[in-house]
Short mmCIF file of C-alpha atoms and ligand atoms in Angstrom, two decimals:
data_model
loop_
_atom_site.label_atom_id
_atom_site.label_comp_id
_atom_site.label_asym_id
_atom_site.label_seq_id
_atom_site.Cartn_x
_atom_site.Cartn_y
_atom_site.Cartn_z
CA UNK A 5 5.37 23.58 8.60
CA UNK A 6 4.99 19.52 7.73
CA UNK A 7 7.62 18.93 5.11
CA UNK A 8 6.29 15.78 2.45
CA UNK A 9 9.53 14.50 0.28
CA UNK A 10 7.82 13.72 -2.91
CA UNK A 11 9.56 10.58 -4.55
CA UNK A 12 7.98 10.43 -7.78
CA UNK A 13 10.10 7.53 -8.98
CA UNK A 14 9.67 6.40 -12.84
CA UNK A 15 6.95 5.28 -15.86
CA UNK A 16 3.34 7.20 -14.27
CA UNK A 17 4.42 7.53 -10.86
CA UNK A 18 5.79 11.24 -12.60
CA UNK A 19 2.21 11.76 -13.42
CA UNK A 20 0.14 10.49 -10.49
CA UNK A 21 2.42 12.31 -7.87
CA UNK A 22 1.47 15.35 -8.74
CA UNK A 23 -2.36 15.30 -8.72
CA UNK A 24 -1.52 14.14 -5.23
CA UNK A 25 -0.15 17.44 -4.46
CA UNK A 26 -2.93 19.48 -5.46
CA UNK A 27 -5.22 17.16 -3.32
CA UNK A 28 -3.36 17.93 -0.45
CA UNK A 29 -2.76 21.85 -1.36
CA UNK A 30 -6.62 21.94 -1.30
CA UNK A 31 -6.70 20.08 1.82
CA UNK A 32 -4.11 22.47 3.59
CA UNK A 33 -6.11 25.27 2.75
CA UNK A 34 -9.24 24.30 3.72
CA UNK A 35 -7.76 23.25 7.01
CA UNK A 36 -5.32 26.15 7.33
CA UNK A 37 -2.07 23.92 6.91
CA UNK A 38 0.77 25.23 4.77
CA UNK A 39 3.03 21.90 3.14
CA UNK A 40 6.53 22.00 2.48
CA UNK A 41 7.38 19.90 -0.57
CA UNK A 42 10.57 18.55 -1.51
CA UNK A 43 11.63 16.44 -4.30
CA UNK A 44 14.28 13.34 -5.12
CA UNK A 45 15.08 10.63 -6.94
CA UNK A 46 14.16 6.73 -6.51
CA UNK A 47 14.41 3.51 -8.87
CA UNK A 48 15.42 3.38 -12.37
CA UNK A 49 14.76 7.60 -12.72
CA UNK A 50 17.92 8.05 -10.03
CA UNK A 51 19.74 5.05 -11.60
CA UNK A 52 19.90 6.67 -14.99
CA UNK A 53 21.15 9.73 -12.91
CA UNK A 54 23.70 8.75 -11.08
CA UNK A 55 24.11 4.93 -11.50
CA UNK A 56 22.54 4.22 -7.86
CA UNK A 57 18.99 3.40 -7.25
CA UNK A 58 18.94 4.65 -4.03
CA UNK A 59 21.23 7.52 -3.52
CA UNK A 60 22.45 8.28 -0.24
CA UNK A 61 20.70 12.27 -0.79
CA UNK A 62 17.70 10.66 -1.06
CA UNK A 63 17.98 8.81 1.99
CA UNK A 64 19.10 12.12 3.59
CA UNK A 65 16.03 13.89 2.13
CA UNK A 66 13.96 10.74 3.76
CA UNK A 67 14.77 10.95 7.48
CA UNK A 68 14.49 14.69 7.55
CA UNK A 69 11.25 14.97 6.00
CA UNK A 70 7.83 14.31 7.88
CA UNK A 71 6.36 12.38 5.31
CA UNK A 72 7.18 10.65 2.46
CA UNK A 73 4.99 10.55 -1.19
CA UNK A 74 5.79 7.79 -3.57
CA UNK A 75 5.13 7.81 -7.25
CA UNK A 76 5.83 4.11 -8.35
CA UNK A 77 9.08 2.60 -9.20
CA UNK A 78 10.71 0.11 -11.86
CA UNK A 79 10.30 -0.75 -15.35
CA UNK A 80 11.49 -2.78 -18.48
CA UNK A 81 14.63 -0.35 -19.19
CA UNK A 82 16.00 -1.48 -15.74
CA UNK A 83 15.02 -5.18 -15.51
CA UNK A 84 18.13 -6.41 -17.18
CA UNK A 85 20.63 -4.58 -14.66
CA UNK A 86 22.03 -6.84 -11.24
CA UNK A 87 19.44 -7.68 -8.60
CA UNK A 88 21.08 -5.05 -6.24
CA UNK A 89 20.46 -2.45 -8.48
CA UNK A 90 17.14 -3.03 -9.88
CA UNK A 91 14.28 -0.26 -8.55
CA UNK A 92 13.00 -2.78 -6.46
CA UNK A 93 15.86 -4.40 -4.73
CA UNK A 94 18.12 -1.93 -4.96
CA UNK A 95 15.51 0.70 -3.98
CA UNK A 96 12.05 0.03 -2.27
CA UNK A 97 13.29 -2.89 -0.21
CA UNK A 98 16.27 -0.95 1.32
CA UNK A 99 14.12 2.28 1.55
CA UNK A 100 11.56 0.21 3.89
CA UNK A 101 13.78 -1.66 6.26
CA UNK A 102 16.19 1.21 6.68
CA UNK A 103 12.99 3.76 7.80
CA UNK A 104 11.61 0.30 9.70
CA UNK A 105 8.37 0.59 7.59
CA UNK A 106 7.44 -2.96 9.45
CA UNK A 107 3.54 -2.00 8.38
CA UNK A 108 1.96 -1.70 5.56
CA UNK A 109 -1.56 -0.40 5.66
CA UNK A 110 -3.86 -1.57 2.30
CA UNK A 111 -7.27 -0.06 3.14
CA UNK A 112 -9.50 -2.02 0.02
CA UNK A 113 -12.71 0.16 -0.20
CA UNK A 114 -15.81 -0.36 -2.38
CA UNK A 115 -16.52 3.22 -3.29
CA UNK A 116 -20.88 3.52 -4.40
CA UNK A 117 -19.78 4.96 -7.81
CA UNK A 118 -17.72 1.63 -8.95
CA UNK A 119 -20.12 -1.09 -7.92
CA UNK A 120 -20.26 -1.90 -11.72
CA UNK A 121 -16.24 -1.98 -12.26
CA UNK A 122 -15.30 -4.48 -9.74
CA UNK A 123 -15.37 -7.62 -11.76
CA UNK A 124 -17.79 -9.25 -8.75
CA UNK A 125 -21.14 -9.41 -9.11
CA UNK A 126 -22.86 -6.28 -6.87
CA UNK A 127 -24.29 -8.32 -4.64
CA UNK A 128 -21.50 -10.27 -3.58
CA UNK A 129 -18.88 -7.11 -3.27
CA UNK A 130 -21.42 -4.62 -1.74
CA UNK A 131 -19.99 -3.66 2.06
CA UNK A 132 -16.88 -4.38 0.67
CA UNK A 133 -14.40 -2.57 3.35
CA UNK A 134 -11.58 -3.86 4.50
CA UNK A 135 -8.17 -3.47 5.68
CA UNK A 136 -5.11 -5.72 5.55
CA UNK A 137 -1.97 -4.87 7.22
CA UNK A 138 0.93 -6.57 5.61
CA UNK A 139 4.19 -7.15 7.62
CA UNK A 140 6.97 -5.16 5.35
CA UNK A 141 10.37 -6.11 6.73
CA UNK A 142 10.79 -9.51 7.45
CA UNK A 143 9.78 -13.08 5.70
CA UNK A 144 11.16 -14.16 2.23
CA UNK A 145 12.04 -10.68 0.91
CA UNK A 146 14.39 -10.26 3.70
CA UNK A 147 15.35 -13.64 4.93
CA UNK A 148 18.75 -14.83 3.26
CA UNK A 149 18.95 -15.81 -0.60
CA UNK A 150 21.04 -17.54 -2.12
CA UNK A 151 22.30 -19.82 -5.72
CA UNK A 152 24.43 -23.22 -5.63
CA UNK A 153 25.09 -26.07 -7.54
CA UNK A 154 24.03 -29.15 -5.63
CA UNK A 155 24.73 -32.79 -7.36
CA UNK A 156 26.24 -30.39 -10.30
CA UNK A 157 22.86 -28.43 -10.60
CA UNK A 158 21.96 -25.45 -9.66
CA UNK A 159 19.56 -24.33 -6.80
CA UNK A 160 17.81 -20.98 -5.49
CA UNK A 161 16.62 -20.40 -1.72
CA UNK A 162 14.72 -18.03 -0.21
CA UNK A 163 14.07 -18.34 3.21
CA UNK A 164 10.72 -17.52 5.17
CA UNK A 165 12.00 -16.34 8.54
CA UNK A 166 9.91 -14.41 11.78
CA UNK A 167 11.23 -14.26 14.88
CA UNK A 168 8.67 -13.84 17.68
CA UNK A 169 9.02 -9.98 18.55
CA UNK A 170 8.29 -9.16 14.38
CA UNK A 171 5.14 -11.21 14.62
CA UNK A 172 3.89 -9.30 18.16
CA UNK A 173 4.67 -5.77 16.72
CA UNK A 174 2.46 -6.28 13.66
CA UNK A 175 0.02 -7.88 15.25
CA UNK A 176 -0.17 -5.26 17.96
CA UNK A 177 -0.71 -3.09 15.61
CA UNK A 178 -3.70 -4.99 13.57
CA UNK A 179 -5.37 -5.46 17.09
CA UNK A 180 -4.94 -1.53 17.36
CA UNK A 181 -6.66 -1.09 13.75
CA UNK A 182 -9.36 -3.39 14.34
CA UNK A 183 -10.53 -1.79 17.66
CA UNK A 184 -10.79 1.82 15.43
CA UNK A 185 -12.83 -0.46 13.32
CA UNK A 186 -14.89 -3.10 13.66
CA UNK A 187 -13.04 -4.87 15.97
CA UNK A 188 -12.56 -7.97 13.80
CA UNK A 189 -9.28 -9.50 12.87
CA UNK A 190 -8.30 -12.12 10.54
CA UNK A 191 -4.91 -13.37 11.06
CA UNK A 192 -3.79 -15.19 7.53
CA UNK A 193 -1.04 -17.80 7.31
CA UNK A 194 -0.07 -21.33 6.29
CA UNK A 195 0.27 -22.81 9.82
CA UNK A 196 -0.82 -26.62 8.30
CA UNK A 197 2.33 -26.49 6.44
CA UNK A 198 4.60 -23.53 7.58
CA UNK A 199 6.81 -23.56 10.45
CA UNK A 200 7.07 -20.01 10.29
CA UNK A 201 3.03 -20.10 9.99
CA UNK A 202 2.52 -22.00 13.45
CA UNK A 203 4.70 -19.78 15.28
CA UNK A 204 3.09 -16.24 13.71
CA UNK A 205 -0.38 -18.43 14.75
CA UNK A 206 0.65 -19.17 18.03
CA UNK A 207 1.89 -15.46 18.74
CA UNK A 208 -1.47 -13.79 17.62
CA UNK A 209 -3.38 -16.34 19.64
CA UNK A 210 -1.03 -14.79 22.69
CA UNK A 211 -1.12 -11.71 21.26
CA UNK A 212 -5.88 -12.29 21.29
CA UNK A 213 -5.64 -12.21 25.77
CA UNK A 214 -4.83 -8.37 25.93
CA UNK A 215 -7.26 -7.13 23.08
CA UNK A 216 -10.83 -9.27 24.44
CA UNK A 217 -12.93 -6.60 22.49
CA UNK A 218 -11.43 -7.93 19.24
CA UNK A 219 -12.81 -10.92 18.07
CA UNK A 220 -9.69 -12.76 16.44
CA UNK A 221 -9.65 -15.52 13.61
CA UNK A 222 -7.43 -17.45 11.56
CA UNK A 223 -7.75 -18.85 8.46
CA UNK A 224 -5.40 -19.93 5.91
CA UNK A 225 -3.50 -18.14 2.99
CA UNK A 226 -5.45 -20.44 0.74
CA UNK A 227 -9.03 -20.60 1.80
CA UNK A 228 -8.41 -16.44 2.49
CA UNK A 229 -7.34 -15.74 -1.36
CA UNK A 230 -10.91 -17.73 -1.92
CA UNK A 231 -12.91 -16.05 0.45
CA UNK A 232 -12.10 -12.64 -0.60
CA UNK A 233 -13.68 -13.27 -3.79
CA UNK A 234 -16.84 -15.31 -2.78
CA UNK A 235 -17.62 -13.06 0.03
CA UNK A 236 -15.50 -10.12 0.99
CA UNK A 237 -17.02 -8.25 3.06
CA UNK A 238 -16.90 -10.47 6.10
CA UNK A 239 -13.44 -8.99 6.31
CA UNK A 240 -12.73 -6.10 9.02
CA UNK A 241 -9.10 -6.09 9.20
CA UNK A 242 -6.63 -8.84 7.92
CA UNK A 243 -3.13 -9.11 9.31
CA UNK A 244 -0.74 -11.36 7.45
CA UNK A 245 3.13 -12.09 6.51
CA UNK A 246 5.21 -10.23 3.65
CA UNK A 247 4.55 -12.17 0.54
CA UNK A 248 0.92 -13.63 1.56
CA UNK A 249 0.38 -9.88 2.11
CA UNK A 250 1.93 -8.60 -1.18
CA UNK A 251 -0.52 -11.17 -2.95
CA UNK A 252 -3.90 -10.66 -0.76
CA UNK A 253 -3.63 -6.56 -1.66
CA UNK A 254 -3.38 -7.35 -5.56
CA UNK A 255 -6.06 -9.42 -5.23
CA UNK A 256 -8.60 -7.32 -2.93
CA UNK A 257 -7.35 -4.18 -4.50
CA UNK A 258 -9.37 -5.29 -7.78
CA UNK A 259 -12.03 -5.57 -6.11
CA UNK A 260 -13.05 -2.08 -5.38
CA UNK A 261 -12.65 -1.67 -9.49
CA UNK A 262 -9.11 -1.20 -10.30
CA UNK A 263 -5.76 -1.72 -9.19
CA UNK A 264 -5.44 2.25 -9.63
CA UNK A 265 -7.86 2.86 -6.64
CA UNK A 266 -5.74 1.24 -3.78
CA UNK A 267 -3.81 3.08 -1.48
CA UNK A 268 -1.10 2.42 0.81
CA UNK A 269 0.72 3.54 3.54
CA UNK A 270 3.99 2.03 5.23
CA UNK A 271 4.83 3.25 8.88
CA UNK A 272 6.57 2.19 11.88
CA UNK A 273 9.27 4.15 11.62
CA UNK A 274 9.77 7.87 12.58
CA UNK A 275 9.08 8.49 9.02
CA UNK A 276 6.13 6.87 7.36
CA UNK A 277 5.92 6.07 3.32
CA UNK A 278 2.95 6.77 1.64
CA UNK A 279 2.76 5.08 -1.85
CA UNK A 280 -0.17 3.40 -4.57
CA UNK A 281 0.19 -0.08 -4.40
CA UNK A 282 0.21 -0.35 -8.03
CA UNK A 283 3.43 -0.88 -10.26
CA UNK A 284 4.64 2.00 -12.70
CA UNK A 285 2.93 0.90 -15.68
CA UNK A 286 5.38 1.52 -18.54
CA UNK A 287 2.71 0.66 -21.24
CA UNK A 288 0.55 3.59 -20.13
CA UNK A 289 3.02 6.38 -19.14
CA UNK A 290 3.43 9.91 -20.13
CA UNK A 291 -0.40 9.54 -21.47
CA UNK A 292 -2.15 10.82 -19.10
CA UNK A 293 -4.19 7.85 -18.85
CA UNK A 294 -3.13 6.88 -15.23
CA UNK A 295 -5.74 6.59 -12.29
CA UNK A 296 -4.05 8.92 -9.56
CA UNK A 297 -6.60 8.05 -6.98
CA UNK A 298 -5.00 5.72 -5.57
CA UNK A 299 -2.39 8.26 -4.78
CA UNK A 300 -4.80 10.74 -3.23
CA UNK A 301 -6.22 8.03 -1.59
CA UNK A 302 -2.17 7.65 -0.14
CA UNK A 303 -2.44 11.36 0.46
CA UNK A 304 -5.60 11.19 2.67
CA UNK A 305 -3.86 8.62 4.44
CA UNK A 306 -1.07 9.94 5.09
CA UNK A 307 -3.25 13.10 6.39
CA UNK A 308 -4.19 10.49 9.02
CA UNK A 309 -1.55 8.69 10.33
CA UNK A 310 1.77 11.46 9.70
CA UNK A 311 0.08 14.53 10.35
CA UNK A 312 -3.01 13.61 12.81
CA UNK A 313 -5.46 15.61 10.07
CA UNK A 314 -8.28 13.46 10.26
CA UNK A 315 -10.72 16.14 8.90
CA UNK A 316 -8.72 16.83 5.88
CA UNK A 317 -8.16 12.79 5.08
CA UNK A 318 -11.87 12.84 5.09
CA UNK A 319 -12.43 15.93 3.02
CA UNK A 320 -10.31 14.12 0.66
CA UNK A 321 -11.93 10.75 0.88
CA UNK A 322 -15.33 12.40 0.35
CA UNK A 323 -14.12 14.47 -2.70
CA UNK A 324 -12.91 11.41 -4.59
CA UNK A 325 -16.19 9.38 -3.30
CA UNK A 326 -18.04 12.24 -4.45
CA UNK A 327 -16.17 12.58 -8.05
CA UNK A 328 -16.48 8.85 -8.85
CA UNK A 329 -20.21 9.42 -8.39
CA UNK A 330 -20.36 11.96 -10.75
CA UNK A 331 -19.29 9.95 -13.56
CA UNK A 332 -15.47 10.71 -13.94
CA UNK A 333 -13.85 7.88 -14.78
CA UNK A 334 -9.89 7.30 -15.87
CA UNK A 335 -9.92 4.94 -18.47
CA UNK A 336 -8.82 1.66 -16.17
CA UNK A 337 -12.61 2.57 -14.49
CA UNK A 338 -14.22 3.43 -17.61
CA UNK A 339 -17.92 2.34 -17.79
CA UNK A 340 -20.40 3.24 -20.48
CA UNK A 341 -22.22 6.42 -19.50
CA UNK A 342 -19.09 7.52 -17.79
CA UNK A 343 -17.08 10.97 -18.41
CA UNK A 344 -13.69 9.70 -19.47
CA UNK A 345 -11.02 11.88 -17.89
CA UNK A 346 -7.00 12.26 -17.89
CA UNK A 347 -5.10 11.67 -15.21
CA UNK A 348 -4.37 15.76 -14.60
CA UNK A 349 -8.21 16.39 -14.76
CA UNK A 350 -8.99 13.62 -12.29
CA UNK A 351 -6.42 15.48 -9.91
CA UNK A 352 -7.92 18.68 -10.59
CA UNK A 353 -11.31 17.72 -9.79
CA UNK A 354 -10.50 16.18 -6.54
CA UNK A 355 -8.76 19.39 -5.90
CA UNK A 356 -12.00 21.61 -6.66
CA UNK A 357 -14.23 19.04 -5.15
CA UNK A 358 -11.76 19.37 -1.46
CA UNK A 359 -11.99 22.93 -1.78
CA UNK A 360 -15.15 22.89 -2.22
CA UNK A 361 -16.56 20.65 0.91
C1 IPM B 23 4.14 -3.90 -3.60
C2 IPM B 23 5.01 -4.26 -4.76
C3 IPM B 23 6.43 -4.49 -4.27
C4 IPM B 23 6.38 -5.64 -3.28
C5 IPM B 23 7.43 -4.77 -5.39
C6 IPM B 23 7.49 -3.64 -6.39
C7 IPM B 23 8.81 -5.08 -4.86
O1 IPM B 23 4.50 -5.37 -5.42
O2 IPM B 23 4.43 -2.88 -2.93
O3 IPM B 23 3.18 -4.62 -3.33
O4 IPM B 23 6.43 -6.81 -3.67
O5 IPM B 23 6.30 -5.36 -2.08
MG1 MG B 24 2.61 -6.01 -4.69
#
């Protein structure tokens, strides 16, 4: 029986989390699979507990589980505490290099139903499909920080590090996506300016010789953050460093309408994290007004990739394809004509709409 540690964390990540159960409930029993769900704390909801944002139970709970379920994490309560214990340093960041989440999957999907929310013009986002894979581990959130007074003022460094074997595990795995797809990869960086940019260039142009049914490009951080908006849909899959990756999935995920309608999943490891890529949005929780989709979205992917249940991603896929064309909207997608919804009833409705095939 697949065991899914649900991680709710804080702000609506206690509200989305659920609606992603009942997604996958309805999936499980349309394709005979019983889950086993467990619960624990992350971020500012287990630092209020027991003054540690990333208990050591929780990372217990983690490795034995088979997949993980994210809520979202952080808020303004727990901004003001040290860096090491803030939800996201103190939490996320350790929870994703200690399961080796080195990949993080950000499929960016126009769904028919939303053509009018995506702030581009129709004809310019229609095809819109894409998928970046974001290295998770290494680069500037991992590479050594530091504060010091130099000529008596003070400095801050970050540095942007990649050794070779980081770049040729992520890109292996981009090549890998893109032949399932399209077989078209775009490999991002700032190789005009970045050392770290002309060796990650230099290893996917290696990397190109053993996949020669992938056609492989490169293009830079800046022209890419252009090109997604003037015309997106030339993308298949993008692969791309920590940071340029963290800012390329904000910006595509608006695309396809709303932040709330990107999904993510981080794997490499023998546990894989399945998460929104949106932030906990303290001005909107406990109102029921958050988007869970992309949450069930998370879900269907994790369907895929954890538990090798491509039928029931789908079914899941189609339901909320198939509920977005029927006019349900959460407010962050509302549209005139549309059937406003809370975030409960969107979850049920995907539910029924599973269930229902
Ligand atoms: C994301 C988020 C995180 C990141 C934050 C919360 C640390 O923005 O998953 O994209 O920067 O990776
Ligand atoms: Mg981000």
């Amino acid at each position: 029986m697949p065991e899914i540690l649900l991680l709710p964390g804080d702000g609506i990540g206690q509200e989305i989390v659920p609606e992603a159960v009942k997604a996958l409930e309805a999936a499980g029993k349309r394709f005979n699979t019983v889950f086993r769900f467990k619960n624990a704390l992350i971020g500012g909801a287990a630092y209020d507990d027991c003054g540690n944002p990333l208990p050591e139970e929780t990372l217990r709970l983690c490795n034995e589980s088979d997949a993980i379920l994210m809520g979202a994490i952080g808020g303004p309560k727990w901004e003001h505490l040290p860096v090491h214990l803030r939800p996201e340093m103190g939490a996320l960041l350790p929870l994703r290099k200690k399961l080796g989440l080195y990949a993080n999957i950000r499929p960016a999907v126009l769904f028919p139903g939303l053509i009018d929310a995506s702030p581009l013009k129709p004809e310019v986002v229609t095809g819109l499909d894409l998928m970046v894979v974001r290295e998770l581990t290494g680069g500037l959130y991992f590479g050594t920080k530091k504060r010091e007074f130099v000529d008596g003022e003070e400095q801050a460094l970050d540095t942007l590090v990649y050794k070779t074997g980081e770049i040729v595990r992520i890109g292996r795995l981009a090549f890998q996506m893109a032949q399932k797809r399209r077989k078209k990869l775009t490999s991002v960086d700032k190789a005009n300016v970045l050392a770290s940019g002309r060796l990650w260039r230099e290893v996917m142009i290696k990397l190109g010789q053993e996949y020669p049914d992938v056609e492989l490009e490169h293009i830079y951080v800046d022209n890419c953050s252009m090109q997604l908006v003037r015309r997106p849909a030339q993308f298949d899959v993008i692969v791309t460093e920590n940071t340029f990756g963290d800012i390329l999935t904000d910006e595509a995920s608006v695309l396809t309408g709303s932040i709330g309608m990107l999904a993510s999943a981080s794997i490499g490891g023998k546990v894989a994290l399945y998460e929104p890529s949106h932030g906990s949005a303290p001005d909107i929780a406990g109102q029921q007004k958050a988007n869970p989709l992309a949450t069930i979205l998370s879900a269907a992917l994790m369907l895929r990739f954890s538990f090798n249940m491509e039928d029931g991603a789908r079914a899941i896929e189609d339901a909320v394809r198939q509920v977005l064309s029927d006019g349900y909207r959460t407010p962050d997608l509302m549209q005139s004509g549309g059937n406003q919804v809370t975030t409960a009833k969107m979850g049920d409705l995907v539910a029924e709409y599973i269930l229902r095939g």
